[in-house]
Tab-separated table of C-alpha atoms in Angstrom:
chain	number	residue	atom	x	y	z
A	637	UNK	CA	21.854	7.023	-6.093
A	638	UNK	CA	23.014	9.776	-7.925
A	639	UNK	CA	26.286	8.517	-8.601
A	640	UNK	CA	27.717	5.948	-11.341
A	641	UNK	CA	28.793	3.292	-8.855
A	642	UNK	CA	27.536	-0.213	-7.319
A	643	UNK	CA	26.894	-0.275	-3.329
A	644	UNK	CA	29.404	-2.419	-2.295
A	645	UNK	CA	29.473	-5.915	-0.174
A	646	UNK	CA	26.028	-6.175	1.924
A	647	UNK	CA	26.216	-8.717	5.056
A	648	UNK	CA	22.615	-10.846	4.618
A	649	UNK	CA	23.053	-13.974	6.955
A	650	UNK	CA	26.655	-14.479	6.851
A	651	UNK	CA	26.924	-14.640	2.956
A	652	UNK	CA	28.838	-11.096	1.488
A	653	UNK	CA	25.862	-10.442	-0.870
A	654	UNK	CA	26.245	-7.397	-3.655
A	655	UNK	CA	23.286	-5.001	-3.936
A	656	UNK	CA	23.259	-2.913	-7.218
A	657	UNK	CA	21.292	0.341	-7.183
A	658	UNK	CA	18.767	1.135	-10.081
A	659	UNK	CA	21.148	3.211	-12.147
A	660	UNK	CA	20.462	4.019	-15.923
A	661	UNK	CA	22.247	2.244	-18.105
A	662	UNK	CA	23.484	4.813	-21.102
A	663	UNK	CA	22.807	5.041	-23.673
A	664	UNK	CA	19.508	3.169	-23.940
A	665	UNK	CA	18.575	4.901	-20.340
A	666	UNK	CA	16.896	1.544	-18.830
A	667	UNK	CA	17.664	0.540	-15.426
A	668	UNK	CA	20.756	-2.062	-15.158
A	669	UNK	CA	19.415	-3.463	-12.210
A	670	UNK	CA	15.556	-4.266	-13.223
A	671	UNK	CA	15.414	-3.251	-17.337
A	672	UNK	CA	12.927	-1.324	-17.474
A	673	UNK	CA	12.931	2.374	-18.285
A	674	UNK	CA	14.978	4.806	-15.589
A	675	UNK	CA	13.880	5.761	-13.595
A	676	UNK	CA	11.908	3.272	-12.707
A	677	UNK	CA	9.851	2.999	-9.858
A	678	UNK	CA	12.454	1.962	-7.096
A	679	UNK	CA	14.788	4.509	-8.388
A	680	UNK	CA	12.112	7.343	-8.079
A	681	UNK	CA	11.383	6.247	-4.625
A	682	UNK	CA	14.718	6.450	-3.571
A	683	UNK	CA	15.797	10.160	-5.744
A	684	UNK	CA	12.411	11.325	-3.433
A	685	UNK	CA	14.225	9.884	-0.176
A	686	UNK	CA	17.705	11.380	-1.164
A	687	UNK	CA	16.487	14.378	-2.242
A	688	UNK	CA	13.853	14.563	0.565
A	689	UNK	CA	15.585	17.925	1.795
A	690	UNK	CA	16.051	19.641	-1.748
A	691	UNK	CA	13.264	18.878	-4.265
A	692	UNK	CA	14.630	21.873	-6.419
A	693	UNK	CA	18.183	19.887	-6.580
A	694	UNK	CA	16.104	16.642	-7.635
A	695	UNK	CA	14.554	18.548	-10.577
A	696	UNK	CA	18.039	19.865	-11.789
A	697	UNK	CA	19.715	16.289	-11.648
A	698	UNK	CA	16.881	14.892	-13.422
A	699	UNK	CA	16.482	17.924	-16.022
A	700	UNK	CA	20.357	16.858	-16.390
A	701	UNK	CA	19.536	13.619	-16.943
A	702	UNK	CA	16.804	14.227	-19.521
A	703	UNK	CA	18.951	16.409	-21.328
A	704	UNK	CA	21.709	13.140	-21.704
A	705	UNK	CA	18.827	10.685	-22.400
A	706	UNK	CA	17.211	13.013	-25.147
A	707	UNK	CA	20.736	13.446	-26.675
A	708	UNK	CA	21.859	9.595	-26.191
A	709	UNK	CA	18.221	8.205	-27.458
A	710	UNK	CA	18.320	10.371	-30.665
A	711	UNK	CA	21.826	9.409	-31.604
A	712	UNK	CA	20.543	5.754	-31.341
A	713	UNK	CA	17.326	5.834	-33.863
A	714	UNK	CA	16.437	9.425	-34.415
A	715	UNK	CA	13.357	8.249	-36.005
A	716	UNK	CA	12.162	6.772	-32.377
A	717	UNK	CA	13.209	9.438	-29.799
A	718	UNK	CA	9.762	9.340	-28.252
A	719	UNK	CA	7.927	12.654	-28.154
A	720	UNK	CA	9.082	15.393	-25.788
A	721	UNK	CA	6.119	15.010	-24.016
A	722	UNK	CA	6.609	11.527	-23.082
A	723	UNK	CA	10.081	12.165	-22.035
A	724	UNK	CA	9.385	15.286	-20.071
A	725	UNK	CA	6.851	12.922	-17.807
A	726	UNK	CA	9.320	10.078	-17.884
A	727	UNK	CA	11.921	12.463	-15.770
A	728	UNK	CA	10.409	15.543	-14.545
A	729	UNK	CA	6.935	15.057	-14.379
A	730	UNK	CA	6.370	12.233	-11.767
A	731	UNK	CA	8.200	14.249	-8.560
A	732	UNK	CA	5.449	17.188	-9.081
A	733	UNK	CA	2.598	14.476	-8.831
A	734	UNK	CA	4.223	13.255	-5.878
A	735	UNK	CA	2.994	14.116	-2.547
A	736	UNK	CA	6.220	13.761	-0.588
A	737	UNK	CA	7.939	16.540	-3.223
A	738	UNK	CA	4.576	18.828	-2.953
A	739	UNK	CA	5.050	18.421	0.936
A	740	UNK	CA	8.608	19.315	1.087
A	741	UNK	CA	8.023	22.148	-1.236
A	742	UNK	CA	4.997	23.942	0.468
A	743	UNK	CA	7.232	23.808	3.555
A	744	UNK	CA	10.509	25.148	2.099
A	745	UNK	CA	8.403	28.125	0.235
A	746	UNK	CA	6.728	28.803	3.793
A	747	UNK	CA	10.429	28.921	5.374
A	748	UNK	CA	11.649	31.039	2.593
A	749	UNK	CA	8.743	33.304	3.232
A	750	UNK	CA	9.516	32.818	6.890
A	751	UNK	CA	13.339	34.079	6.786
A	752	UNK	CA	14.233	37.681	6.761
């Protein structure tokens, strides 16, 4: 997911079928694969399921990512960026509201706590 790459050749009755993962597309940051603003909603679910083990790893890649998008956006009209706020929600704010991040984190603070 995390990578800049299509997934290659997918076997789907026979046919050699390509499947394209929802990347962003730079600089406009939309997804290639459905157009509409990354991450989008298949691309969150599967950044939860890859990063599954290491929420704090999934808010540095997509702090990383908002940094690029803020920087590639405002190069393209500075005069419609989109407030910070908006942005901050569009990439860091969703994995806090989800439950499978707040689950994995509540555990890996208790197993912190848990480890001498």
């Amino acid at each position: 997911m995390t990578g800049d790459r299509d997934q290659g050749p997918v076997r789907a009755g026979g046919a050699a079928l390509f499947r394209q993962e929802h990347l962003p597309t730079r600089p406009l940051w939309l997804c290639r694969r459905c157009g509409h603003p990354w991450p989008c909603g298949a691309a969150k679910l599967a950044l939860v399921a890859e990063y599954q083990d290491s929420p704090v790893s999934l808010f540095l890649y997509l702090a990383s990512c908002l940094h690029d998008a803020i920087e590639d956006l405002h190069r393209l009209d500075p005069t419609e960026t989109g407030g910070a706020a908006f942005l901050f929600d569009r990439f860091l704010g969703w994995p806090a509201r989800t439950r499978a991040y707040r689950a994995n984190t509540a555990t890996a603070v208790r197993d912190e706590e848990a480890s001498p």
